[in-house]
mmCIF file of C-alpha atoms in Angstrom:
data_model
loop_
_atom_site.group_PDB
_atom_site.id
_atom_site.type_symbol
_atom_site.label_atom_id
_atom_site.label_comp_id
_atom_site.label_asym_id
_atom_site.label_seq_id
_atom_site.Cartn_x
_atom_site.Cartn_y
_atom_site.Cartn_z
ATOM 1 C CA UNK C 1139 0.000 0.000 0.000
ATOM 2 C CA UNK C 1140 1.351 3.431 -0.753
ATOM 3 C CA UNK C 1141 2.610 5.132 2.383
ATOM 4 C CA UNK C 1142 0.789 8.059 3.692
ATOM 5 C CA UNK C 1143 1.571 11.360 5.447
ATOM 6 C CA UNK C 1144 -0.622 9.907 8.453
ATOM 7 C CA UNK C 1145 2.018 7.046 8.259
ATOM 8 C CA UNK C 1146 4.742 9.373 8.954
ATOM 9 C CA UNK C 1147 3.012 10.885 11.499
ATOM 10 C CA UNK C 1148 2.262 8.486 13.153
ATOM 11 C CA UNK C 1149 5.952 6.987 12.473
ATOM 12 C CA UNK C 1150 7.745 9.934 13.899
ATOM 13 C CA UNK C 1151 5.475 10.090 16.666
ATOM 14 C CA UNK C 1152 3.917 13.443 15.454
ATOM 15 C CA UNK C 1153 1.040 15.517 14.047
ATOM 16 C CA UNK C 1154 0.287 15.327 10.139
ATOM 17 C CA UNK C 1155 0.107 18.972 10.648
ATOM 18 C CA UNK C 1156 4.221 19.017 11.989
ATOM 19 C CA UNK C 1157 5.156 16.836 9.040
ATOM 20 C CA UNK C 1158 3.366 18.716 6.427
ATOM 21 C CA UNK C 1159 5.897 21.844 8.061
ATOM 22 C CA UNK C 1160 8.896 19.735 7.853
ATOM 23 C CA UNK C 1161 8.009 19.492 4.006
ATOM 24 C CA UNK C 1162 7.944 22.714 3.959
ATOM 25 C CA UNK C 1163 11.114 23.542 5.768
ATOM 26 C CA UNK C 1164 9.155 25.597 7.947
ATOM 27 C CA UNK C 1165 11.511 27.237 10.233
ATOM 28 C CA UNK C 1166 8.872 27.231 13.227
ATOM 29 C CA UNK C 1167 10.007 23.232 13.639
ATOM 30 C CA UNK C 1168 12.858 22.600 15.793
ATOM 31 C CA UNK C 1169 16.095 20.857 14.758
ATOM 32 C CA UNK C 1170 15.152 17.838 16.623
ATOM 33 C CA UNK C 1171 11.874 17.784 15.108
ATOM 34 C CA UNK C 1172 13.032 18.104 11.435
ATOM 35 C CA UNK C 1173 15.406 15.063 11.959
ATOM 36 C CA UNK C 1174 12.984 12.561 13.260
ATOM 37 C CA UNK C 1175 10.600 13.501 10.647
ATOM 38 C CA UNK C 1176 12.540 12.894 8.334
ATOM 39 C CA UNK C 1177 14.267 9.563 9.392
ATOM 40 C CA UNK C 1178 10.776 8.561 9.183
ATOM 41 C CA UNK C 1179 10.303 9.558 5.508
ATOM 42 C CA UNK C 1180 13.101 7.941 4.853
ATOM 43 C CA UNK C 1181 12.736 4.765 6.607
ATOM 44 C CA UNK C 1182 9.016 4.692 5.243
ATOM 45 C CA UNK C 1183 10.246 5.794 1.638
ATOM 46 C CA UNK C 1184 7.429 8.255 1.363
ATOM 47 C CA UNK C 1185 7.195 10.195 -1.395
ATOM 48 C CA UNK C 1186 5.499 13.766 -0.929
ATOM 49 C CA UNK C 1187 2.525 14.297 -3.603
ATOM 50 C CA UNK C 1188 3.949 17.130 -5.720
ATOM 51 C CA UNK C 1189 -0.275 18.516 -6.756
ATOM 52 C CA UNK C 1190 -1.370 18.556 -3.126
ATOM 53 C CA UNK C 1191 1.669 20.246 -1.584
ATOM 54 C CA UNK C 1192 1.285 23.046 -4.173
ATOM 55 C CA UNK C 1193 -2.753 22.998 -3.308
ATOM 56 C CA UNK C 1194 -1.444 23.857 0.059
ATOM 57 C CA UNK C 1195 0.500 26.599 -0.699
ATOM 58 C CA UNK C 1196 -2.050 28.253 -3.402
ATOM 59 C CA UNK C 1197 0.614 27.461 -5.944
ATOM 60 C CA UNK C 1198 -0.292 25.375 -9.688
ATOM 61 C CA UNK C 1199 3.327 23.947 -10.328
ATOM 62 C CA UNK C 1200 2.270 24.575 -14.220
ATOM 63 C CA UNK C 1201 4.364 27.190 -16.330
ATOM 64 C CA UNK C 1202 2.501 28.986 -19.121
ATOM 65 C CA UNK C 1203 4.161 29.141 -22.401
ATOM 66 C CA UNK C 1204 3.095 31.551 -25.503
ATOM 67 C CA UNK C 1205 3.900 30.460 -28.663
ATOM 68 C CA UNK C 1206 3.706 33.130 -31.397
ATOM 69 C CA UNK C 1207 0.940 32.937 -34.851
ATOM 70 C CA UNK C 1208 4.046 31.564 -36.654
ATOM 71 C CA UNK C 1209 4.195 28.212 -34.307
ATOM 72 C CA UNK C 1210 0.824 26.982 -35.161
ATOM 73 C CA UNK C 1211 2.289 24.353 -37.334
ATOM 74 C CA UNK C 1212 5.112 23.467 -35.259
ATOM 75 C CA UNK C 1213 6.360 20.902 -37.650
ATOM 76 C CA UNK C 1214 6.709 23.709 -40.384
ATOM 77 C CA UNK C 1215 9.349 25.684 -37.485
ATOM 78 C CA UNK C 1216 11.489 22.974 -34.990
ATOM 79 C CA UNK C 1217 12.716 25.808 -33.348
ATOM 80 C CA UNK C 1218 9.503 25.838 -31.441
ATOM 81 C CA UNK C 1219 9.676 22.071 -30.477
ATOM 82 C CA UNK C 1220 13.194 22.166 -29.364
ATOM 83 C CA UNK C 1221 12.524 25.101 -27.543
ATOM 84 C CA UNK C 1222 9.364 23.355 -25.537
ATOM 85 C CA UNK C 1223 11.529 20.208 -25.472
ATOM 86 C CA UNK C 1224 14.509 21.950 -23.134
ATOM 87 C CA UNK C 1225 11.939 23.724 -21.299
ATOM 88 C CA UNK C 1226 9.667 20.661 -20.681
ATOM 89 C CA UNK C 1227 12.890 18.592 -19.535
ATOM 90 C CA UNK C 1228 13.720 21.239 -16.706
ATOM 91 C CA UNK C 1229 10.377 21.449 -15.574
ATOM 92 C CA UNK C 1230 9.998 17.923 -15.176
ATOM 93 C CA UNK C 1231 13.182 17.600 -13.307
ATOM 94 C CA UNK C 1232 11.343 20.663 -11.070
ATOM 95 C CA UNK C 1233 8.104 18.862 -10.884
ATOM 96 C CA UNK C 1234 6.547 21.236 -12.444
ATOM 97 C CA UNK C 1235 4.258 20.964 -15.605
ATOM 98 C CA UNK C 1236 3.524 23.159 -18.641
ATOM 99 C CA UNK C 1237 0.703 24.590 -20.439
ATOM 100 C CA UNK C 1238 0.463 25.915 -23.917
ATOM 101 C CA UNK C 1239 -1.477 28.834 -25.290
ATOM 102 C CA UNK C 1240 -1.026 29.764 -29.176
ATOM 103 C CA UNK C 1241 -1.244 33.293 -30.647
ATOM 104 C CA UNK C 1242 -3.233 34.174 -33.570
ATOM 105 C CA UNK C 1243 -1.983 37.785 -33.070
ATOM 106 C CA UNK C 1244 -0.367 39.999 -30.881
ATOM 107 C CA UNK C 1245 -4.493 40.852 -29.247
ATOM 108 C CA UNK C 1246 -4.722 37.631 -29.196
ATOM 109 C CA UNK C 1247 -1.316 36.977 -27.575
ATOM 110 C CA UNK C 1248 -1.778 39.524 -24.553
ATOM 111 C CA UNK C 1249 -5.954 38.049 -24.379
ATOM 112 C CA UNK C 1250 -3.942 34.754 -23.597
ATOM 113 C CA UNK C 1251 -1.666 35.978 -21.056
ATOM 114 C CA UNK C 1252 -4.529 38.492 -18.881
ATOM 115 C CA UNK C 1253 -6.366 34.934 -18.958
ATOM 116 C CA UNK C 1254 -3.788 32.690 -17.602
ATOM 117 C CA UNK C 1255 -2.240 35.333 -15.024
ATOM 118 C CA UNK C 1256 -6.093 36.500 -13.785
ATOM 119 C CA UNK C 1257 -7.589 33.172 -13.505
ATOM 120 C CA UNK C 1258 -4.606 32.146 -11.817
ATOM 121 C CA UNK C 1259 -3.908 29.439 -13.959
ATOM 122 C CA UNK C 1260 -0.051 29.307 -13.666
ATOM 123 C CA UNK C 1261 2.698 29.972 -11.708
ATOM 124 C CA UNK C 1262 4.693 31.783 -14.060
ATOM 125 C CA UNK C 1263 4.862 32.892 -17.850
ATOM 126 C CA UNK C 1264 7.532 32.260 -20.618
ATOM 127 C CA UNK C 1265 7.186 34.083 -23.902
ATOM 128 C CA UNK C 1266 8.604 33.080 -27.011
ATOM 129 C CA UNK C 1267 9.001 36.113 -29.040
ATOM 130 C CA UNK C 1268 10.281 39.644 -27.740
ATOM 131 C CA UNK C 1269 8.466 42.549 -30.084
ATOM 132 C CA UNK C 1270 9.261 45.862 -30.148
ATOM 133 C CA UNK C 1271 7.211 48.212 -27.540
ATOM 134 C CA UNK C 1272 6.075 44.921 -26.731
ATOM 135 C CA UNK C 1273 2.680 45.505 -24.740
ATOM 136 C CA UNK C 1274 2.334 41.854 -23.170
ATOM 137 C CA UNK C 1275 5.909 42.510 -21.681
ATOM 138 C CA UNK C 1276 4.078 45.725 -20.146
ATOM 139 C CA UNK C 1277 1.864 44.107 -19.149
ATOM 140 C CA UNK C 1278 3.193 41.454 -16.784
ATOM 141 C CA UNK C 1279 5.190 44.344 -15.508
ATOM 142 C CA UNK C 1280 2.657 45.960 -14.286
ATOM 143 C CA UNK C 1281 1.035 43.204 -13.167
ATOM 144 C CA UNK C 1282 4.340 42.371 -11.444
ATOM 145 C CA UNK C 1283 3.341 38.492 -12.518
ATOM 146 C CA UNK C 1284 6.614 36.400 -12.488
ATOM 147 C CA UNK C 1285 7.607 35.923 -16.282
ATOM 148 C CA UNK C 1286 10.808 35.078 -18.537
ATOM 149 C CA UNK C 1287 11.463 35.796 -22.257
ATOM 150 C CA UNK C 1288 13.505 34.242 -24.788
ATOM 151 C CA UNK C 1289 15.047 36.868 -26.549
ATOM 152 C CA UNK C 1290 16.509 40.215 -25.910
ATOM 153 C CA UNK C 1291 14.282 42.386 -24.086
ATOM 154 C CA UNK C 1292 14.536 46.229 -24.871
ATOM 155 C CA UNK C 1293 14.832 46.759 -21.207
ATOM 156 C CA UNK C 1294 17.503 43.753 -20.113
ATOM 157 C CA UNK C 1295 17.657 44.975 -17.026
ATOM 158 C CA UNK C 1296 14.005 44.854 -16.014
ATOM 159 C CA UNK C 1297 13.222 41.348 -16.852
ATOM 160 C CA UNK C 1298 14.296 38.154 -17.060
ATOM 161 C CA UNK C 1299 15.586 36.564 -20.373
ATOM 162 C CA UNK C 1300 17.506 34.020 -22.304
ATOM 163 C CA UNK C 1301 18.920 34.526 -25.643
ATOM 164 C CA UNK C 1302 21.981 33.899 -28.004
ATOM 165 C CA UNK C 1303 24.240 36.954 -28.802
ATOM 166 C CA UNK C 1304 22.405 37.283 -32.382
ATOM 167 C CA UNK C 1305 24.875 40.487 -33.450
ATOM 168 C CA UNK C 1306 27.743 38.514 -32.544
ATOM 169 C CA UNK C 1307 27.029 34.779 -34.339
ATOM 170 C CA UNK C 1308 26.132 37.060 -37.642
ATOM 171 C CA UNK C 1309 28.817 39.096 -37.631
ATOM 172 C CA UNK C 1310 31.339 36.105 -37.332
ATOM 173 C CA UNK C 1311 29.382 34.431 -39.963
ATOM 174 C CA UNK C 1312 29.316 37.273 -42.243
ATOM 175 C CA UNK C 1313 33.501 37.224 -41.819
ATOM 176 C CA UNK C 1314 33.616 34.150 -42.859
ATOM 177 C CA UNK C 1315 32.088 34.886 -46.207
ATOM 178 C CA UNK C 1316 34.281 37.543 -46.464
ATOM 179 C CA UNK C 1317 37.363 35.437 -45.168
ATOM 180 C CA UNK C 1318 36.262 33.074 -48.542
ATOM 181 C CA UNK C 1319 36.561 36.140 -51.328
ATOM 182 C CA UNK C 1320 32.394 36.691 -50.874
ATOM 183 C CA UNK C 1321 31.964 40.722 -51.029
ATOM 184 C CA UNK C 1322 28.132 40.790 -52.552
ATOM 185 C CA UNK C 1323 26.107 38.934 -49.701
ATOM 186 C CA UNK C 1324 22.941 39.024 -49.853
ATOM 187 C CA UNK C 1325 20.273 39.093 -46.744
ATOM 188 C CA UNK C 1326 16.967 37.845 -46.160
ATOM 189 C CA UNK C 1327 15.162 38.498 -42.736
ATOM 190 C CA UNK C 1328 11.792 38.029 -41.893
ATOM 191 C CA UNK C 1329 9.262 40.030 -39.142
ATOM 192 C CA UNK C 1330 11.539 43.148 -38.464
ATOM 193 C CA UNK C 1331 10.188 44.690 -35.234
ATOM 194 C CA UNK C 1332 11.687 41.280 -33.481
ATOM 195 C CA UNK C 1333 14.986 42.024 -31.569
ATOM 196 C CA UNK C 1334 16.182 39.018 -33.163
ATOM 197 C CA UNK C 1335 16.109 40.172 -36.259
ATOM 198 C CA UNK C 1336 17.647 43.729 -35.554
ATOM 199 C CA UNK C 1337 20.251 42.430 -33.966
ATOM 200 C CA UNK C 1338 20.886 40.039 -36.643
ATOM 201 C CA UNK C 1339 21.199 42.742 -39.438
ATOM 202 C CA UNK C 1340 23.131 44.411 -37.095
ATOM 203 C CA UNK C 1341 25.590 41.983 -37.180
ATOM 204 C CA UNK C 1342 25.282 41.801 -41.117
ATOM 205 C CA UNK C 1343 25.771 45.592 -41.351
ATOM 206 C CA UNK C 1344 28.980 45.793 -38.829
ATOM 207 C CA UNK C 1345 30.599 43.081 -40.625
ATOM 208 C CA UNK C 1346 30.463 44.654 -43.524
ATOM 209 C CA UNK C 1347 31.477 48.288 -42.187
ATOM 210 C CA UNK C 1348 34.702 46.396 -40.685
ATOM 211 C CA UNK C 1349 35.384 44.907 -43.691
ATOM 212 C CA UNK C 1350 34.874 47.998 -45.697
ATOM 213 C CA UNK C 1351 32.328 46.784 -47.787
ATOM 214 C CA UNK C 1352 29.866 49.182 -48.509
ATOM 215 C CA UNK C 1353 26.442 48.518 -47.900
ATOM 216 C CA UNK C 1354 23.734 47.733 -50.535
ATOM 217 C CA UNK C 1355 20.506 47.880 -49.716
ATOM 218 C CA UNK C 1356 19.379 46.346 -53.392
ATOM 219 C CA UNK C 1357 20.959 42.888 -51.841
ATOM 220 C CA UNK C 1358 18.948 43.464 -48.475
ATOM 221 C CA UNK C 1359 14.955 41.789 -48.130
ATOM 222 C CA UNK C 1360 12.686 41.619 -45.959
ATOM 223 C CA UNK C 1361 9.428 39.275 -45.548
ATOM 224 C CA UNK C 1362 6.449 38.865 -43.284
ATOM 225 C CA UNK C 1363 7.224 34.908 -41.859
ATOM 226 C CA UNK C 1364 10.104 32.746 -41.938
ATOM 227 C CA UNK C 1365 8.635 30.403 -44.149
ATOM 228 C CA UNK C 1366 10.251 28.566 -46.764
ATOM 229 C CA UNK C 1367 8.042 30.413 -49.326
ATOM 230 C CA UNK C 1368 8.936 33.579 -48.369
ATOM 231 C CA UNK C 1369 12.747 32.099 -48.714
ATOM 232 C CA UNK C 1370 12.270 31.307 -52.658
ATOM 233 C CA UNK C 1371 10.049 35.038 -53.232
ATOM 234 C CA UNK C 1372 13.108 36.434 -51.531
ATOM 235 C CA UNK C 1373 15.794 34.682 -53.146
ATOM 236 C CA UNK C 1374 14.355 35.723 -56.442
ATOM 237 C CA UNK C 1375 14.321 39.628 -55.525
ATOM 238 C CA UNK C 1376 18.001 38.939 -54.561
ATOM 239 C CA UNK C 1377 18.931 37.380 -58.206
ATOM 240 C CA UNK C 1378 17.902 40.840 -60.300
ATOM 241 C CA UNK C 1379 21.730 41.512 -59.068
ATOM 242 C CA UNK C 1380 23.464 39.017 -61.306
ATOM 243 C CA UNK C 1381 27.144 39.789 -59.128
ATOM 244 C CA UNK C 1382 25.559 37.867 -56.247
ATOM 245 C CA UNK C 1383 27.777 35.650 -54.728
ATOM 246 C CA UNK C 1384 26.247 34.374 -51.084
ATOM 247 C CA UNK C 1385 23.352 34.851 -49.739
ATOM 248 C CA UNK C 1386 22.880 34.576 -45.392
ATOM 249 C CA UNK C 1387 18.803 34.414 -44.282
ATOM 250 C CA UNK C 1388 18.210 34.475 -40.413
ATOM 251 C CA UNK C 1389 16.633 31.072 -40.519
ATOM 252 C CA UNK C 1390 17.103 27.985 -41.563
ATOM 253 C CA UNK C 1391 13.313 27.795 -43.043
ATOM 254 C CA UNK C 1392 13.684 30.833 -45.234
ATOM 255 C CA UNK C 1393 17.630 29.471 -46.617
ATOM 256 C CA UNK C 1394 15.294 26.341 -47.538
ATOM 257 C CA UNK C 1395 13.316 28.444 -50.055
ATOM 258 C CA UNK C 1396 16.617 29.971 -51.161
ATOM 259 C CA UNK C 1397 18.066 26.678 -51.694
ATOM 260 C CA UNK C 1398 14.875 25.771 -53.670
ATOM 261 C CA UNK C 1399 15.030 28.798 -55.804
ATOM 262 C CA UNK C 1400 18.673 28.483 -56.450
ATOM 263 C CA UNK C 1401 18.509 24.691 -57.606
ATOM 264 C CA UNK C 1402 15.192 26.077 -60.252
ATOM 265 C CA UNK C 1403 17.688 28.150 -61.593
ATOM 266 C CA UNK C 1404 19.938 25.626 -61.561
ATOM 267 C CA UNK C 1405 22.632 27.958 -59.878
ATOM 268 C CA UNK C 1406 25.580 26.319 -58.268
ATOM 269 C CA UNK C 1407 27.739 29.247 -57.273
ATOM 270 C CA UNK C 1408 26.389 31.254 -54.898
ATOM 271 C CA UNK C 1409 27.220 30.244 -51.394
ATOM 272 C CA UNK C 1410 24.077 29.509 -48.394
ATOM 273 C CA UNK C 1411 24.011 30.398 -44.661
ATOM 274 C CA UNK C 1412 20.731 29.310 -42.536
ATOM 275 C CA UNK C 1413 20.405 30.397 -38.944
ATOM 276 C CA UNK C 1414 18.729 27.570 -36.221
ATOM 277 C CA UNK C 1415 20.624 24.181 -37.517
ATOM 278 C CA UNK C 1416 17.154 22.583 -37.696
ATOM 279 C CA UNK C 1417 17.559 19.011 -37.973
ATOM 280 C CA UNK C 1418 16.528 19.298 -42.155
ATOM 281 C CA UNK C 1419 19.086 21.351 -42.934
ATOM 282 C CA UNK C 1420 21.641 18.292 -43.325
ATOM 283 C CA UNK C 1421 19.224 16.965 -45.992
ATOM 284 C CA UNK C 1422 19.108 20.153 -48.338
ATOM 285 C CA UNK C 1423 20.430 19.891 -51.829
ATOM 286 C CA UNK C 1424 23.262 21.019 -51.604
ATOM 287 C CA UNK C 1425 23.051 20.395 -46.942
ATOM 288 C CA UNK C 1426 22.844 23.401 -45.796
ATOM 289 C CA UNK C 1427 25.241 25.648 -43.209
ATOM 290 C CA UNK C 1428 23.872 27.000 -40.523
ATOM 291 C CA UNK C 1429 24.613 28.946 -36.982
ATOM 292 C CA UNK C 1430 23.294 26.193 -34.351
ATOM 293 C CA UNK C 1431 21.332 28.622 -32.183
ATOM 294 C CA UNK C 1432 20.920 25.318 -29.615
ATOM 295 C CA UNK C 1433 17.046 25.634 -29.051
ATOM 296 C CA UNK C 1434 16.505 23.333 -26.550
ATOM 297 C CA UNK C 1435 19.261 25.135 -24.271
ATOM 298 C CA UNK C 1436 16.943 28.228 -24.615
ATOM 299 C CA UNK C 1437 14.029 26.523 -23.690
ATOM 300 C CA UNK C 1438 15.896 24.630 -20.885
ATOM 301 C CA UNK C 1439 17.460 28.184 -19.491
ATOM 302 C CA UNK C 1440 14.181 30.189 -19.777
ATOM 303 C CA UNK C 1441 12.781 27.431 -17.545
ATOM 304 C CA UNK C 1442 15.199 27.415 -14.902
ATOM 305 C CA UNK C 1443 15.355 31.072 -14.422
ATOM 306 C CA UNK C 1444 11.874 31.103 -13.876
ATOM 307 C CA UNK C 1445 11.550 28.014 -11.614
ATOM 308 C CA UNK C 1446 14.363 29.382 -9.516
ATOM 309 C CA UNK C 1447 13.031 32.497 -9.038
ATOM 310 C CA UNK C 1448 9.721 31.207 -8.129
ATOM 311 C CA UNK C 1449 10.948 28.907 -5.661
ATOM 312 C CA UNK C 1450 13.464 31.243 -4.348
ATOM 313 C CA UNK C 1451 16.142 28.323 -4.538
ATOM 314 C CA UNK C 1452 19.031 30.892 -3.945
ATOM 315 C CA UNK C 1453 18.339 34.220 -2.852
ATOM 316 C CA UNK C 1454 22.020 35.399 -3.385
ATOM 317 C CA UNK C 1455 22.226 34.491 -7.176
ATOM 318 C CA UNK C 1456 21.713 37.893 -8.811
ATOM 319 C CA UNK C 1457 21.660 36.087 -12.365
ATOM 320 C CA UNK C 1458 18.467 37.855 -14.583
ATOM 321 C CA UNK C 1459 19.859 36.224 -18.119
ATOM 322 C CA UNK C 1460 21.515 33.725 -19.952
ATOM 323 C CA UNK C 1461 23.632 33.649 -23.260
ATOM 324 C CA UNK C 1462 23.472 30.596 -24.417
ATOM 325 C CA UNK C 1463 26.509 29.900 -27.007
ATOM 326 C CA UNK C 1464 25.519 29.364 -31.074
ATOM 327 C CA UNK C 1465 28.196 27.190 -33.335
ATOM 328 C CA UNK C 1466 28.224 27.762 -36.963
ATOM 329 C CA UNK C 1467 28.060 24.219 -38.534
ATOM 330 C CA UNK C 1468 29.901 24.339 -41.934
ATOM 331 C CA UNK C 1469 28.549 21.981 -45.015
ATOM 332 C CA UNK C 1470 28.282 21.693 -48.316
ATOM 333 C CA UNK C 1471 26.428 25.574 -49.029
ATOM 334 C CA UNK C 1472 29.159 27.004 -47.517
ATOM 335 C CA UNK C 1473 31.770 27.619 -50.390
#
């Protein structure tokens, strides 16, 4: 039969009420106290239901994750799934569970969040996307609801985050063409008010600047979604300049389309960079080179920052971010 907290009670010669403090490292319980009780846990192997402590303290144990309009077909984007695979492993390893609310819009995205954080529905919030004058960011401000983003906040200070150094992993990438004899790179982003994809072109435009390249905003597109669609519409703007010689897009999805447009044309020469290392990009034609953004070690950090700071496991750790390190995988597209 399962053991019981009355068990332990009665085990340690105390009231379920005493034990149920113990659990809680209530500091109320004397020394003495805490040791017997827990011999008898031990002893007994009991094995505290995780639901019913957090019943008693008012507390869910479930995260709330918001996943942008772009993740409703998460097979079409594995960033999301790795991302929701690191964060569900940490959680797990927390006891804590996660629930998932998808975006049709950015209305739609803060309707989500006032529902989850007024209903009292979870613990704690991670977002997947960081906007520009981001109003659910605002709002969990004000609300002063515990949240984490991944992605660089406008205000790092203020918040919690995770996120790669974007500027930094294009920039080297960017060299690298350079390092190879490429001086016309073109660049495809997608949704521009994300600090993602500032700092991205940021890194695109400083590499250039050091390199003395001047910059050409013919060779520079923009779409609505990184979709591989949008990849081939954009590759084809980028081929009215015939001196083309690489092109970089700031995911892997939308170097797909390029890939796919290049290989119509049946161009061989001009030299592919993806951003994400999605597991497909090995099995483009030519495989594709991409900056390994490590997903699941965003998802993984955005959980533990929130999970410690919710349980308060150590007060002295003044930590409010992560960078998590990116690794440019070189293959074939790279030449």
């Amino acid at each position: 039969m399962k053991v019981t907290i009355k068990d332990v009670a009665r085990e340690a010669n105390v009231a379920t009420s005493t034990v149920s403090r113990v659990l809680s490292d209530n500091p109320r319980i004397s020394e003495e106290t805490k040791i017997r009780v827990n011999e008898a846990i031990k002893r007994l192997n009991y094995k505290p239901n995780p639901i019913a402590r957090s019943l008693a303290k008012n507390k869910t144990r479930i995260l709330g994750v918001v996943l942008p309009n772009e993740a409703d077909d998460l097979l079409s984007n594995p960033f999301f799934v790795n991302a929701m695979k690191g964060m569900s492993m940490y959680a797990q390893s927390k006891n804590y569970y996660i629930t998932y609310a998808f975006s049709k819009n950015k209305e739609n995205e803060l309707e989500n969040i006032k529902e989850m954080t007024q209903s009292h529905l979870v613990d704690g919030i991670i977002m997947l996307r960081v906007k520009e004058n981001d109003e659910s960011i605002e709002y969990l401000k004000d609300s002063k609801f515990p949240f984490v983003v991944v992605g660089r906040p406008e205000n790092p200070d203020e918040i919690l985050w995770v996120d790669n150094n974007n500027f930094q992993a294009m920039y080297e990438v960017v060299n690298k063409l350079i390092q190879k004899g490429h001086k016309r790179i073109g660049f495809i982003g997608a949704i521009k008010n994300l600090n993602m994809s500032k700092d991205r072109y940021k890194g695109y435009e400083k590499a250039l600047e050091a390199n003395k390249i001047k910059l050409d905003q013919s060779i520079i597109v923009y779409k609505d979604e990184f979709k591989e669609s949008e990849g081939e519409f954009g590759c084809r703007e980028l081929l009215k300049n015939e001196d083309l010689t690489a092109i970089i897009a700031t995911d892997d999805l939308l170097a797909f389309g390029v890939l796919k447009e290049l290989r119509s044309n049946k161009i061989k020469n001009i030299a592919t960079v993806g951003f994400n290392n999605t597991q497909l990009a090995q099995y483009q034609k030519p495989p594709l080179a991409s900056v390994d953004i490590n997903a699941d070690k965003l998802g993984y950090k955005a959980a533990k920052l929130l999970i410690e700071t919710l349980e308060e496991e150590d007060k002295t750790n003044t930590n409010r971010h992560y960078i998590v390190k990116t690794e440019f995988i070189k293959r074939d597209s790279f030449m």
